[in-house]
Amino acid sequence: MAGTHLSPDIVRSRLERVRALAAEEGLDAVLVSPGPDLRYLIGYDAVPLERLTLLIVPAAGETQMVVPFLEEPAAAASPAGGAGIPLVTWGETDDPYAAVARALGSVASVALDNHMWAEKVLRLRDAMPQAEQRLAGALVDRLRMVKDAAEIDALTTAAAAIDRVHAAVPSLLRAGRTEREVGADIADRILAEGHVRVDFVIVASGPNGASPHHEVSDRVLQEGDAVVVDIGGTMPDGYRSDCTRTYAIGDPGEEFTAAYATLQAAQQLSVQHVRPGVTCASVDAVGRDHLEAAGLGDLFIHRTGHGIGLETHEAPYIVQGNELPLVEGMAFSVEPGFYRAGVHGARIEDIVVVGAEGPIVLNRQPHDLVVVP
Amino acid sequence: MAGTHLSPDIVRSRLERVRALAAEEGLDAVLVSPGPDLRYLIGYDAVPLERLTLLIVPAAGETQMVVPFLEEPAAAASPAGGAGIPLVTWGETDDPYAAVARALGSVASVALDNHMWAEKVLRLRDAMPQAEQRLAGALVDRLRMVKDAAEIDALTTAAAAIDRVHAAVPSLLRAGRTEREVGADIADRILAEGHVRVDFVIVASGPNGASPHHEVSDRVLQEGDAVVVDIGGTMPDGYRSDCTRTYAIGDPGEEFTAAYATLQAAQQLSVQHVRPGVTCASVDAVGRDHLEAAGLGDLFIHRTGHGIGLETHEAPYIVQGNELPLVEGMAFSVEPGFYRAGVHGARIEDIVVVGAEGPIVLNRQPHDLVVVP
């Protein structure tokens, strides 16, 4: 795994913010296992495995990391090592949970990263039965949601890479090919354009387009199909791309074309609404209202979007009920769609950053329905 | 993601075994979120995401699955749908944890799959505070550890694919190239040989070989380097490959060559010890004893191996203290090594299946040190 090149200063600053938030919320410590939170905080891109690796950020006291003995060189070589975080190693027959309990002492409450595996959660519970377990997600999200300049650069680079893949999609779509064949070609291009991992490839043609999370199938593309292509991958620095465009093979028919025009306008309304201070829910509402006014509201069956960064789906969620106000630097998808069961579907998705004056749209491929002859 | 093609009969049989084991252990239900357990039990290869998908296997009563509304078509199209498991869907603004609590009623204990995210664990705890949470791992492992004929076929196919990659490694190694360049070529070949995902690529040359979990670096390969190449990927059906060979660029020196011969013998001793009824610990011990007798025991700093299947690391673990007896059909790595800090390292790894009469070794590339001119 490529490391994320965080400077020791950034690592120390992020850890200090976590520590301060923990103290503010009356938590004794934040415990972070391998995953996106760990990579964000200390640049250590460890794979979650059965052996316990755990960053311990106490509200008072020294940050340290428990690592398996044979992972010590990798941990020391990561930015965590550069920032001088002490490593507590354990051997193949030691009990690392007891080591965590010893390191923490008799604490009353700990917050666990949201992706920590149940086997770690329950073993920590058993090793420290007196410590109330809470989720660290909301706390760490307060940092991760608001991207710094380097992160916005990373997301911009990722968006440009997936845009280049979309630019090639019309050359791959034609009647007679299967979704799976097209998907395999797209996956190759996702890697060729600079991603290190293909996260998902949705090629949803004709009636399959009505399932928002359809992936690929052996369905053969047909004249008149609308085709939803929603693709994304991970760049070497861990930042993600995610972009949807809808294509048509020949004429998809009047009903589809009219609905698509409404969708295109709805997506633009949500995007243009983005600015500091408005709520996540309101970004969802403006596009949804437009679809509802055109009688398409019942066909828009999912939220408008999700944050993106070191995960494809992260805070903030652009969904009804989320009254969180947008802050400059937040980054998320705006991706309304319509889904007519058994018939067709469409979706348009861009990654948008909240700029001081309004939206900064990272994906640049045109939104008009691309009709492939 | 490609689905795993489990027949409805296999799905029903695996679920019935889980149900029976839950009843036997006094558990009211087993709860399984997306991950390898879910894929094993019902062939549904869902990605773990923020929206809750949860298979509920009660000790008494009907198995059902809670799924996000927009995942329903994917779930219904999976073998879970074919086996007739009822789907309980929830919409974007519903509380799925309350739905689980309603479905379960007032239970006293639930077992959670070991990889369930903390955010699910703690929200289930809050939705069902009366239910003691335990880990389902040991229970589900009793099924997953012992592979059926189709799974052994799948692991054999995966092993052959990674063997073809190793066969090409000598052509990629030469003084002057970096580990990263070699690793990128290997990753390409892992995909070209039929894997759908590269899980890891370790190219650990010279002193980097002394870190068992080193990945790749910009170190330039040099004449006289020993190079540990430990690689693996995921096949379309979800089964994994994992194989290590050690190469040398020119003459690695007498001390290394002598230690390598000892390692080769130790690995063979562990492999040949594999048969039904002997313990996991004893497989570790016979190889370790041989290395110790040659004065290399302190340099063998990790366990001998790990089970493999839908995960690269799963039960059974071949480690000191694990008195579990081997059963026909278990599959695991046998991978002793030696690691001299700052100097060099070596490891030899094969996947071995427990046959009725002894070991069935899936990886077939020779074990002799391959000296690249």
XYZ file of C-alpha atoms in Angstrom:
746
model
C 0.000 0.000 0.000
C 1.342 3.401 -0.795
C 1.764 5.500 2.298
C 0.045 8.837 2.561
C 2.727 11.460 2.755
C 1.621 13.418 5.795
C 4.188 15.659 7.388
C 4.933 15.168 11.093
C 3.372 18.600 11.680
C 0.076 17.575 10.108
C 0.026 14.321 12.074
C 0.677 16.160 15.339
C -1.923 18.799 14.546
C -4.629 16.255 13.674
C -3.884 14.226 16.793
C -3.989 17.343 18.949
C -7.403 18.235 17.530
C -8.697 14.733 18.248
C -7.302 14.921 21.772
C -8.923 18.298 22.377
C -12.294 17.115 21.032
C -12.094 14.001 23.215
C -11.458 16.148 26.288
C -14.310 18.460 25.287
C -16.706 15.511 25.038
C -15.630 13.961 28.331
C -13.987 10.950 26.687
C -10.883 9.439 28.263
C -9.463 8.188 24.976
C -10.075 7.665 21.286
C -9.066 4.231 19.946
C -8.422 3.876 16.228
C -7.826 0.599 14.359
C -6.577 0.268 10.750
C -8.903 1.964 8.301
C -9.582 5.401 6.888
C -9.524 7.188 10.264
C -6.059 5.818 11.015
C -4.793 6.724 7.564
C -6.223 10.231 7.937
C -4.803 10.855 11.387
C -1.296 9.417 11.115
C -0.824 8.393 7.475
C -0.493 4.719 8.372
C -2.292 2.704 5.722
C -2.442 -0.625 7.539
C -4.821 -3.344 6.373
C -7.410 -4.406 8.957
C -6.428 -7.921 9.985
C -6.895 -10.313 12.861
C -3.802 -9.062 14.695
C -4.554 -5.910 16.727
C -3.071 -2.585 15.645
C -4.517 0.252 17.719
C -3.767 3.945 17.986
C -4.515 5.219 21.479
C -5.184 8.971 21.778
C -5.852 9.753 25.444
C -7.522 13.016 26.417
C -4.630 13.444 28.861
C -1.319 11.695 28.366
C 0.794 10.476 25.536
C -0.514 9.115 22.232
C 0.862 5.661 21.480
C 0.193 2.790 19.121
C -0.074 -0.910 19.888
C 1.292 -2.906 16.930
C 2.075 -6.548 16.237
C 5.803 -7.192 16.515
C 6.105 -8.091 12.843
C 4.344 -4.883 11.759
C 6.726 -2.671 13.725
C 9.024 -1.852 10.775
C 6.042 -0.835 8.608
C 4.531 1.289 11.377
C 7.885 2.921 12.130
C 8.415 3.697 8.430
C 4.998 5.387 8.160
C 4.371 9.046 8.999
C 3.392 7.780 12.475
C 7.064 6.935 12.999
C 8.166 10.292 11.614
C 5.875 12.030 14.089
C 7.509 10.143 16.948
C 4.473 8.188 18.129
C 5.759 5.504 20.544
C 5.050 1.944 19.376
C 4.071 -0.744 21.887
C 4.761 -4.089 20.214
C 3.281 -7.466 21.049
C 4.383 -10.969 20.040
C 2.443 -13.813 18.466
C 1.404 -15.356 21.794
C 0.827 -12.147 23.812
C -2.586 -10.635 24.632
C -2.674 -7.225 22.949
C -5.999 -6.287 24.578
C -4.416 -6.574 28.004
C -1.644 -4.303 26.699
C -4.232 -1.690 25.723
C -5.914 -1.937 29.122
C -2.532 -1.480 30.835
C -1.685 1.499 28.642
C -5.004 3.179 29.392
C -5.426 2.417 33.064
C -8.847 2.609 34.665
C -10.724 4.808 32.205
C -14.462 5.499 32.294
C -15.132 5.952 28.581
C -13.471 5.282 25.252
C -14.513 6.133 21.713
C -13.910 3.544 18.978
C -13.440 4.285 15.297
C -16.653 3.445 13.431
C -15.063 0.728 11.294
C -13.377 -1.191 14.099
C -14.210 -4.894 13.771
C -16.611 -6.436 16.279
C -13.893 -8.852 17.392
C -11.805 -5.872 18.523
C -14.798 -4.033 20.018
C -15.920 -6.938 22.181
C -12.413 -7.965 23.228
C -11.701 -4.367 24.285
C -15.010 -4.415 26.184
C -13.938 -7.598 27.976
C -10.439 -6.262 28.712
C -11.831 -2.948 30.040
C -15.329 -3.750 31.324
C -15.513 -0.505 33.286
C -15.059 1.663 30.175
C -18.202 2.794 28.404
C -17.749 2.320 24.649
C -18.946 5.079 22.331
C -18.423 5.780 18.644
C -15.608 8.094 17.544
C -17.165 8.720 14.152
C -18.856 12.024 14.826
C -15.713 13.349 16.505
C -13.253 12.279 13.819
C -15.697 13.360 11.112
C -15.449 16.920 12.387
C -11.866 16.824 11.127
C -12.270 14.591 8.084
C -15.354 16.338 6.668
C -13.533 19.595 6.029
C -10.772 19.021 3.512
C -7.540 21.014 3.519
C -5.941 22.313 0.326
C -3.853 19.175 -0.212
C -6.933 16.985 0.113
C -8.898 19.117 -2.348
C -5.986 18.796 -4.764
C -6.083 15.026 -4.274
C -9.830 14.865 -4.948
C -9.398 17.110 -7.996
C -6.746 14.784 -9.394
C -8.972 11.767 -8.737
C -11.932 13.472 -10.429
C -9.847 14.292 -13.507
C -8.774 10.651 -13.718
C -12.337 9.316 -13.658
C -13.401 12.035 -16.103
C -10.879 10.658 -18.585
C -12.478 7.243 -18.185
C -15.951 8.686 -18.831
C -14.608 10.451 -21.903
C -13.803 6.991 -23.303
C -17.094 5.327 -22.351
C -18.959 6.207 -25.581
C -16.337 4.276 -27.541
C -17.044 1.176 -25.414
C -20.834 1.188 -25.532
C -22.542 -0.439 -28.450
C -25.496 -2.723 -29.043
C -24.435 -6.366 -28.871
C -21.852 -6.043 -26.101
C -22.703 -7.192 -22.574
C -22.597 -4.966 -19.514
C -19.861 -7.244 -18.167
C -17.660 -6.748 -21.247
C -18.059 -2.996 -21.084
C -17.431 -3.071 -17.331
C -14.182 -5.006 -17.754
C -12.920 -2.426 -20.278
C -13.868 0.382 -17.920
C -12.074 -1.304 -15.023
C -8.902 -1.526 -17.122
C -9.134 2.173 -17.932
C -9.738 3.145 -14.301
C -6.352 1.594 -13.516
C -4.707 2.964 -16.665
C -5.770 6.489 -15.717
C -3.860 6.409 -12.434
C -6.043 4.695 -9.860
C -4.478 1.877 -7.860
C -7.803 0.166 -7.218
C -11.146 -0.167 -8.953
C -13.743 0.418 -6.257
C -16.896 -0.167 -8.296
C -18.117 -0.337 -11.864
C -21.834 -0.002 -12.489
C -22.997 -0.483 -16.067
C -26.762 -0.603 -15.714
C -28.513 -0.866 -19.047
C -32.202 -0.723 -19.906
C -34.302 -2.107 -17.038
C -31.156 -2.747 -14.956
C -30.797 1.029 -14.725
C -33.746 1.019 -12.355
C -31.579 -0.602 -9.630
C -29.301 2.157 -8.307
C -26.665 -0.295 -7.054
C -26.762 -2.763 -9.930
C -23.190 -3.599 -10.939
C -22.785 -5.470 -14.221
C -24.585 -8.473 -15.709
C -24.550 -10.568 -18.858
C -27.355 -8.473 -20.308
C -26.626 -7.534 -23.917
C -26.867 -3.824 -24.687
C -29.703 -3.026 -27.065
C -30.657 -0.215 -29.370
C -32.734 2.270 -27.382
C -31.151 1.435 -24.003
C -30.348 4.105 -21.506
C -27.148 3.070 -19.678
C -26.171 4.369 -16.234
C -22.382 4.254 -15.793
C -21.305 4.940 -12.193
C -17.611 4.321 -11.606
C -14.904 5.057 -9.108
C -11.529 4.066 -7.797
C -8.800 4.808 -5.303
C -5.741 6.892 -6.150
C -2.252 6.065 -4.786
C -2.710 8.592 -1.968
C -5.969 6.925 -0.894
C -8.371 9.585 -2.176
C -11.351 8.391 -4.181
C -13.158 9.171 -7.384
C -16.875 8.643 -8.015
C -18.747 9.916 -11.059
C -21.924 8.950 -12.892
C -23.038 9.765 -16.383
C -25.998 8.350 -18.276
C -25.647 7.339 -21.899
C -28.128 6.176 -24.529
C -27.626 3.736 -27.371
C -29.683 5.276 -30.091
C -32.940 6.963 -29.187
C -34.097 6.099 -25.639
C -37.609 7.428 -26.304
C -39.524 10.566 -25.458
C -40.515 9.708 -21.907
C -36.910 9.031 -20.935
C -35.548 12.057 -22.736
C -38.025 14.402 -21.074
C -37.339 12.930 -17.619
C -33.601 13.204 -18.237
C -33.908 16.909 -18.984
C -35.737 17.368 -15.676
C -33.046 15.378 -13.860
C -30.312 17.475 -15.420
C -31.988 20.644 -14.195
C -32.549 19.144 -10.725
C -28.891 18.168 -10.411
C -27.837 21.698 -11.399
C -30.211 23.224 -8.857
C -28.709 21.148 -6.056
C -25.158 21.936 -7.178
C -25.837 25.653 -7.486
C -27.356 25.690 -4.006
C -24.050 24.616 -2.440
C -22.370 27.325 -0.336
C -21.221 27.764 3.262
C -24.068 27.967 5.761
C -26.851 26.144 3.896
C -27.792 22.744 5.302
C -27.082 19.333 3.801
C -30.836 18.698 3.794
C -31.484 21.819 1.742
C -29.124 20.666 -1.015
C -31.163 17.482 -1.180
C -34.438 19.384 -1.066
C -33.930 21.776 -3.966
C -33.232 19.042 -6.487
C -35.892 16.753 -5.051
C -38.499 19.523 -5.186
C -37.772 20.061 -8.860
C -38.207 16.349 -9.612
C -41.390 16.266 -7.529
C -42.866 19.252 -9.355
C -42.379 17.301 -12.596
C -44.034 14.203 -11.131
C -40.727 12.325 -10.783
C -40.365 12.605 -6.999
C -41.458 9.037 -6.316
C -38.829 7.763 -8.728
C -35.925 9.451 -6.882
C -35.533 6.733 -4.259
C -32.239 7.627 -2.597
C -30.485 10.521 -0.896
C -28.777 13.160 -3.035
C -25.204 12.416 -2.028
C -22.423 11.438 0.319
C -19.130 12.927 1.411
C -15.970 11.606 -0.237
C -12.301 11.569 0.687
C -10.352 8.555 1.963
C -13.672 6.694 1.717
C -16.150 6.737 -1.117
C -18.986 7.192 1.364
C -18.275 9.369 4.389
C -19.748 12.407 6.125
C -21.441 14.685 5.289
C -24.504 12.897 3.916
C -26.737 15.009 1.689
C -30.015 13.629 2.926
C -33.360 14.757 4.245
C -33.135 15.423 7.985
C -29.419 16.286 8.040
C -29.447 19.875 9.323
C -25.649 20.128 9.376
C -24.612 23.429 7.754
C -22.065 23.237 4.953
C -18.585 24.563 5.682
C -15.981 25.678 3.170
C -13.854 22.653 2.229
C -16.519 19.965 2.544
C -16.592 17.605 -0.448
C -19.487 15.392 -1.486
C -21.396 13.916 -4.395
C -24.531 15.468 -5.861
C -26.253 12.601 -7.638
C -29.989 12.638 -8.070
C -31.576 10.012 -10.292
C -34.857 8.503 -11.376
C -35.663 4.804 -11.435
C -38.687 3.308 -13.228
C -38.851 -0.355 -12.155
C -38.571 -2.742 -15.065
C -38.067 0.044 -17.591
C -35.035 2.293 -17.160
C -33.094 4.599 -14.865
C -30.801 7.616 -14.967
C -28.399 9.395 -12.631
C -25.995 12.324 -12.917
C -23.240 12.607 -10.330
C -20.504 15.122 -9.722
C -18.171 15.630 -6.780
C -18.605 19.150 -5.446
C -16.433 21.083 -2.989
C -17.917 23.871 -0.898
C -16.033 27.020 -1.928
C -16.158 30.348 -0.117
C -18.457 31.780 -2.784
C -20.310 28.670 -3.911
C -19.797 25.262 -5.477
C -16.523 24.083 -7.001
C -17.458 21.205 -9.295
C -14.604 18.724 -9.696
C -16.023 16.526 -12.478
C -16.000 18.257 -15.838
C -17.560 15.870 -18.341
C -20.716 17.418 -19.884
C -24.086 16.514 -18.376
C -26.100 16.266 -21.583
C -27.279 12.776 -22.393
C -24.600 11.249 -24.609
C -26.332 9.383 -27.410
C -24.065 6.723 -28.869
C -24.998 5.966 -32.468
C -18.805 -7.761 -7.466
C -19.275 -11.179 -8.904
C -21.723 -13.256 -6.920
C -20.665 -16.588 -5.491
C -22.743 -19.257 -7.172
C -24.077 -21.140 -4.194
C -27.039 -23.381 -4.811
C -30.163 -22.802 -2.708
C -29.504 -26.196 -1.097
C -26.027 -25.179 0.063
C -27.349 -21.879 1.402
C -30.118 -23.639 3.325
C -27.735 -26.261 4.657
C -25.166 -23.713 5.875
C -27.864 -21.609 7.517
C -29.335 -24.667 9.218
C -25.915 -25.565 10.624
C -25.464 -22.028 11.952
C -28.933 -22.148 13.492
C -28.230 -25.492 15.150
C -24.878 -24.305 16.531
C -26.520 -21.126 17.858
C -29.151 -23.203 19.652
C -26.445 -25.495 21.008
C -24.534 -22.521 22.426
C -27.605 -20.915 23.968
C -27.575 -17.974 21.564
C -30.864 -16.448 20.465
C -29.584 -15.293 17.095
C -26.545 -14.865 14.881
C -26.299 -11.476 13.132
C -24.139 -11.218 10.020
C -23.215 -8.010 8.183
C -21.569 -7.773 4.726
C -18.208 -9.500 4.658
C -16.763 -12.973 4.237
C -19.199 -14.681 6.638
C -22.172 -13.319 4.704
C -20.667 -14.343 1.392
C -19.945 -17.816 2.749
C -23.386 -18.359 4.236
C -25.675 -16.979 1.535
C -23.446 -16.049 -1.410
C -24.281 -12.355 -1.108
C -21.113 -10.393 -1.791
C -22.263 -7.016 -0.497
C -19.725 -4.304 0.274
C -19.673 -3.146 3.914
C -21.067 0.381 3.856
C -22.721 2.843 6.175
C -26.227 1.611 5.345
C -27.141 -1.472 7.395
C -27.482 -4.840 5.676
C -27.925 -7.615 8.247
C -28.696 -11.305 8.012
C -30.619 -12.489 11.055
C -30.387 -16.205 11.840
C -32.492 -16.892 14.936
C -32.012 -20.110 16.892
C -35.777 -20.509 16.618
C -37.798 -18.820 13.899
C -37.300 -17.685 10.360
C -34.030 -16.408 8.897
C -34.462 -12.985 7.298
C -32.293 -10.167 6.004
C -32.615 -6.446 6.651
C -31.488 -4.537 3.519
C -31.514 -0.919 2.384
C -34.359 -0.307 -0.043
C -32.001 0.497 -2.887
C -30.007 -2.717 -2.356
C -33.105 -4.918 -2.555
C -32.670 -5.820 -6.256
C -29.047 -6.856 -5.677
C -29.944 -8.903 -2.601
C -32.876 -10.556 -4.365
C -30.663 -11.421 -7.341
C -28.054 -13.091 -5.100
C -28.233 -16.729 -3.949
C -29.975 -15.355 -0.832
C -32.942 -14.544 -3.046
C -32.776 -17.943 -4.720
C -32.913 -19.607 -1.304
C -36.065 -17.658 -0.474
C -34.703 -15.637 2.448
C -37.284 -12.903 3.177
C -35.925 -9.369 2.748
C -36.972 -6.606 5.166
C -36.253 -3.316 3.404
C -35.739 0.103 4.943
C -35.784 3.558 3.360
C -33.272 6.405 3.519
C -34.841 8.035 6.579
C -35.882 4.873 8.503
C -34.042 3.426 11.518
C -32.827 -0.029 10.479
C -31.613 -0.870 14.001
C -35.144 -0.522 15.318
C -36.231 -2.861 12.510
C -33.710 -5.467 13.697
C -34.909 -5.118 17.286
C -38.524 -5.559 16.157
C -37.617 -8.600 14.069
C -35.788 -10.238 16.982
C -38.076 -9.367 19.882
C -36.753 -9.476 23.417
C -33.715 -11.713 23.042
C -31.117 -12.349 25.740
C -28.047 -12.904 23.576
C -26.889 -12.341 20.026
C -23.663 -13.277 18.252
C -22.150 -10.758 15.828
C -19.906 -11.599 12.897
C -16.310 -10.782 13.801
C -15.904 -8.129 11.088
C -19.054 -6.156 11.848
C -18.198 -2.461 12.089
C -18.226 -0.834 15.533
C -20.916 1.582 14.350
C -23.234 -1.388 13.772
C -22.179 -3.162 16.983
C -22.855 -0.179 19.234
C -26.081 0.830 17.486
C -27.362 -2.742 17.839
C -26.337 -2.613 21.510
C -28.322 0.607 21.943
C -31.344 -0.751 20.053
C -31.329 -4.000 22.070
C -29.727 -3.131 25.416
C -31.025 -6.336 27.015
C -29.174 -8.575 24.543
C -25.702 -9.705 25.522
C -23.385 -9.340 22.519
C -20.936 -12.153 21.789
C -18.729 -12.960 18.809
C -19.988 -15.325 16.120
C -16.488 -16.013 14.813
C -15.804 -19.292 16.572
C -19.228 -20.603 15.596
C -19.076 -19.631 11.922
C -15.448 -20.753 11.739
C -16.572 -24.286 12.583
C -18.229 -24.261 9.151
C -15.791 -22.100 7.214
C -12.607 -23.837 8.413
C -13.490 -27.129 6.775
C -13.691 -26.642 3.026
C -16.009 -28.680 0.822
C -14.923 -30.086 -2.537
C -16.010 -26.976 -4.470
C -14.020 -24.748 -2.131
C -10.909 -26.910 -2.454
C -11.293 -26.692 -6.224
C -11.544 -22.923 -5.913
C -8.388 -22.720 -3.773
C -6.578 -25.044 -6.190
C -7.479 -22.781 -9.112
C -6.325 -19.725 -7.163
C -3.039 -21.445 -6.252
C -2.380 -22.355 -9.869
C -2.969 -18.734 -10.875
C -0.459 -17.353 -8.375
C 1.995 -20.130 -9.297
C 1.941 -18.830 -12.877
C 2.832 -15.388 -11.551
C 5.747 -16.794 -9.547
C 6.931 -18.642 -12.634
C 7.360 -15.234 -14.277
C 9.057 -13.512 -11.345
C 12.653 -14.447 -12.321
C 12.157 -12.585 -15.603
C 11.189 -9.429 -13.665
C 13.982 -9.391 -11.090
C 17.248 -7.804 -12.036
C 19.787 -5.514 -10.429
C 18.948 -1.872 -11.154
C 15.142 -2.157 -10.982
C 13.296 -0.926 -7.904
C 11.063 -3.082 -5.736
C 8.190 -0.824 -6.759
C 8.768 -1.409 -10.478
C 8.910 -5.163 -9.978
C 5.829 -5.003 -7.754
C 3.826 -3.120 -10.389
C 4.673 -5.763 -12.996
C 3.690 -8.516 -10.578
C 0.379 -6.790 -9.814
C -0.399 -6.654 -13.540
C 0.296 -10.362 -13.853
C -1.821 -11.239 -10.819
C -4.775 -9.714 -12.672
C -3.750 -11.178 -16.028
C -3.684 -14.664 -14.507
C -7.328 -14.537 -13.516
C -7.578 -12.734 -10.202
C -10.065 -9.884 -9.944
C -8.136 -8.121 -7.206
C -4.534 -7.779 -6.108
C -4.570 -8.265 -2.345
C -0.895 -7.689 -1.600
C 2.478 -7.588 -3.302
C 5.551 -7.891 -1.132
C 8.893 -7.474 -2.880
C 11.333 -7.306 0.011
C 14.922 -7.094 -1.146
C 18.150 -7.211 0.826
C 17.632 -5.737 4.312
C 13.948 -5.088 3.567
C 13.494 -8.854 3.574
C 13.945 -8.757 7.340
C 10.512 -7.094 7.717
C 7.932 -9.850 7.127
C 5.197 -7.399 6.129
C 7.303 -5.009 4.076
C 5.468 -4.233 0.824
C 7.486 -2.445 -1.846
C 9.830 0.539 -1.728
C 12.028 2.552 -4.044
C 15.031 0.481 -3.065
C 17.037 -0.553 -6.120
C 17.727 -4.288 -6.403
C 21.403 -5.105 -6.095
C 23.694 -7.956 -6.978
C 23.749 -10.355 -4.041
C 20.264 -9.468 -2.767
C 17.909 -12.092 -1.465
C 14.360 -11.065 -2.446
C 11.252 -12.291 -0.646
C 8.237 -12.219 -2.995
C 4.942 -12.838 -1.161
C 1.905 -12.249 -3.346
C -1.787 -12.960 -3.454
C -5.097 -11.975 -4.908
C -8.803 -12.705 -5.019
C -10.413 -14.835 -7.709
C -13.840 -14.027 -9.210
C -15.522 -16.464 -6.801
C -13.935 -14.740 -3.797
C -11.341 -17.396 -2.969
C -7.795 -16.214 -2.339
C -4.265 -17.052 -3.333
C -1.176 -16.496 -1.196
C 2.284 -17.808 -2.013
C 5.845 -16.843 -1.126
C 9.075 -17.724 -2.806
C 12.521 -16.315 -2.126
C 14.822 -15.390 -4.978
C 18.433 -14.263 -5.137
C 20.095 -11.896 -7.580
C 23.466 -13.481 -8.043
C 25.129 -15.098 -5.054
C 23.485 -14.154 -1.748
C 26.429 -15.437 0.282
C 27.178 -18.529 2.310
C 25.407 -17.587 5.502
C 22.155 -16.914 3.646
C 22.428 -20.011 1.482
C 22.995 -22.271 4.487
C 20.101 -20.740 6.425
C 17.871 -21.067 3.367
C 18.585 -24.795 3.155
C 17.566 -25.141 6.806
C 14.398 -23.145 6.152
C 13.523 -25.319 3.176
C 13.833 -28.435 5.310
C 11.815 -26.844 8.147
C 8.992 -25.919 5.777
C 8.912 -29.483 4.440
C 8.809 -30.908 7.956
C 5.788 -28.782 8.834
C 4.041 -29.647 5.567
C 4.708 -33.371 5.932
C 3.361 -33.293 9.482
C -0.110 -32.227 8.249
C -2.782 -34.916 8.642
C -6.134 -35.267 10.405
C -5.872 -35.366 14.186
C -2.563 -33.556 14.755
C -2.840 -30.110 16.329
C -2.260 -26.751 14.681
C 0.418 -26.069 17.282
C 2.289 -29.240 16.367
C 2.549 -28.178 12.714
C 4.159 -24.969 13.937
C 6.399 -26.831 16.363
C 8.053 -29.302 14.005
C 9.322 -26.608 11.640
C 10.259 -24.283 14.474
C 12.179 -27.008 16.285
C 14.226 -27.642 13.161
C 15.091 -23.945 12.833
C 15.912 -23.781 16.541
C 18.207 -26.772 16.340
C 20.149 -24.920 13.644
C 20.334 -21.755 15.767
C 17.737 -19.916 13.647
C 14.802 -20.111 16.087
C 15.140 -16.523 17.256
C 14.983 -15.338 13.654
C 11.606 -17.028 12.988
C 9.516 -14.250 14.513
C 5.988 -15.143 13.416
C 3.531 -18.034 13.476
C 3.788 -20.732 10.825
C 0.538 -20.004 9.029
C -3.088 -19.009 8.703
C -6.219 -20.512 7.219
C -7.292 -19.271 3.796
C -10.562 -19.248 1.879
C -12.805 -16.233 1.345
C -10.252 -14.342 3.445
C -6.499 -14.433 3.167
C -6.219 -14.790 6.937
C -8.873 -16.906 8.652
C -9.067 -19.878 10.987
C -7.297 -22.152 11.650
C -4.144 -20.358 12.769
C -1.004 -22.485 12.810
C 0.487 -21.040 15.953
C 1.934 -22.095 19.281
C -0.861 -22.657 21.794
C -3.548 -23.570 19.257
C -4.453 -27.121 20.290
C -7.204 -27.427 17.660
C -6.832 -30.774 15.878
C -6.684 -30.693 12.089
C -9.691 -32.038 10.208
C -9.791 -33.247 6.622
C -10.639 -30.276 4.386
C -8.929 -27.562 6.397
C -6.750 -25.274 4.247
C -3.945 -23.041 5.479
C -0.535 -21.621 4.711
C 2.718 -23.155 5.898
C 5.212 -20.317 5.749
C 8.178 -20.309 8.071
C 10.887 -17.720 7.528
C 13.997 -16.188 8.998
C 14.665 -12.486 9.432
C 18.058 -11.001 10.241
C 17.465 -7.321 11.021
C 19.321 -4.982 8.686
C 20.709 -7.836 6.596
C 18.225 -10.124 4.845
C 15.232 -12.404 5.183
C 13.636 -15.442 3.594
C 10.280 -17.192 3.610
C 8.744 -20.159 1.805
C 4.971 -20.425 1.725
C 2.548 -22.964 0.317
C -1.162 -23.432 0.794
C -1.823 -26.919 2.153
C -5.124 -28.796 2.423
C -5.558 -31.523 5.031
C -6.210 -34.714 3.067
C -7.401 -37.992 4.537
C -3.899 -39.460 4.275
C -1.766 -36.368 4.673
C -1.003 -32.993 3.123
C -2.266 -31.893 -0.285
C 0.044 -29.067 -1.353
C -1.692 -26.626 -3.706
C 1.288 -24.478 -4.753
C 3.618 -26.300 -7.105
C 6.506 -23.959 -7.880
C 9.828 -25.485 -6.715
C 11.186 -24.515 -3.307
C 14.850 -24.302 -4.197
C 16.290 -20.831 -4.043
C 15.951 -19.384 -7.538
C 19.165 -17.564 -8.372
C 18.581 -14.958 -11.063
C 21.771 -14.264 -13.000
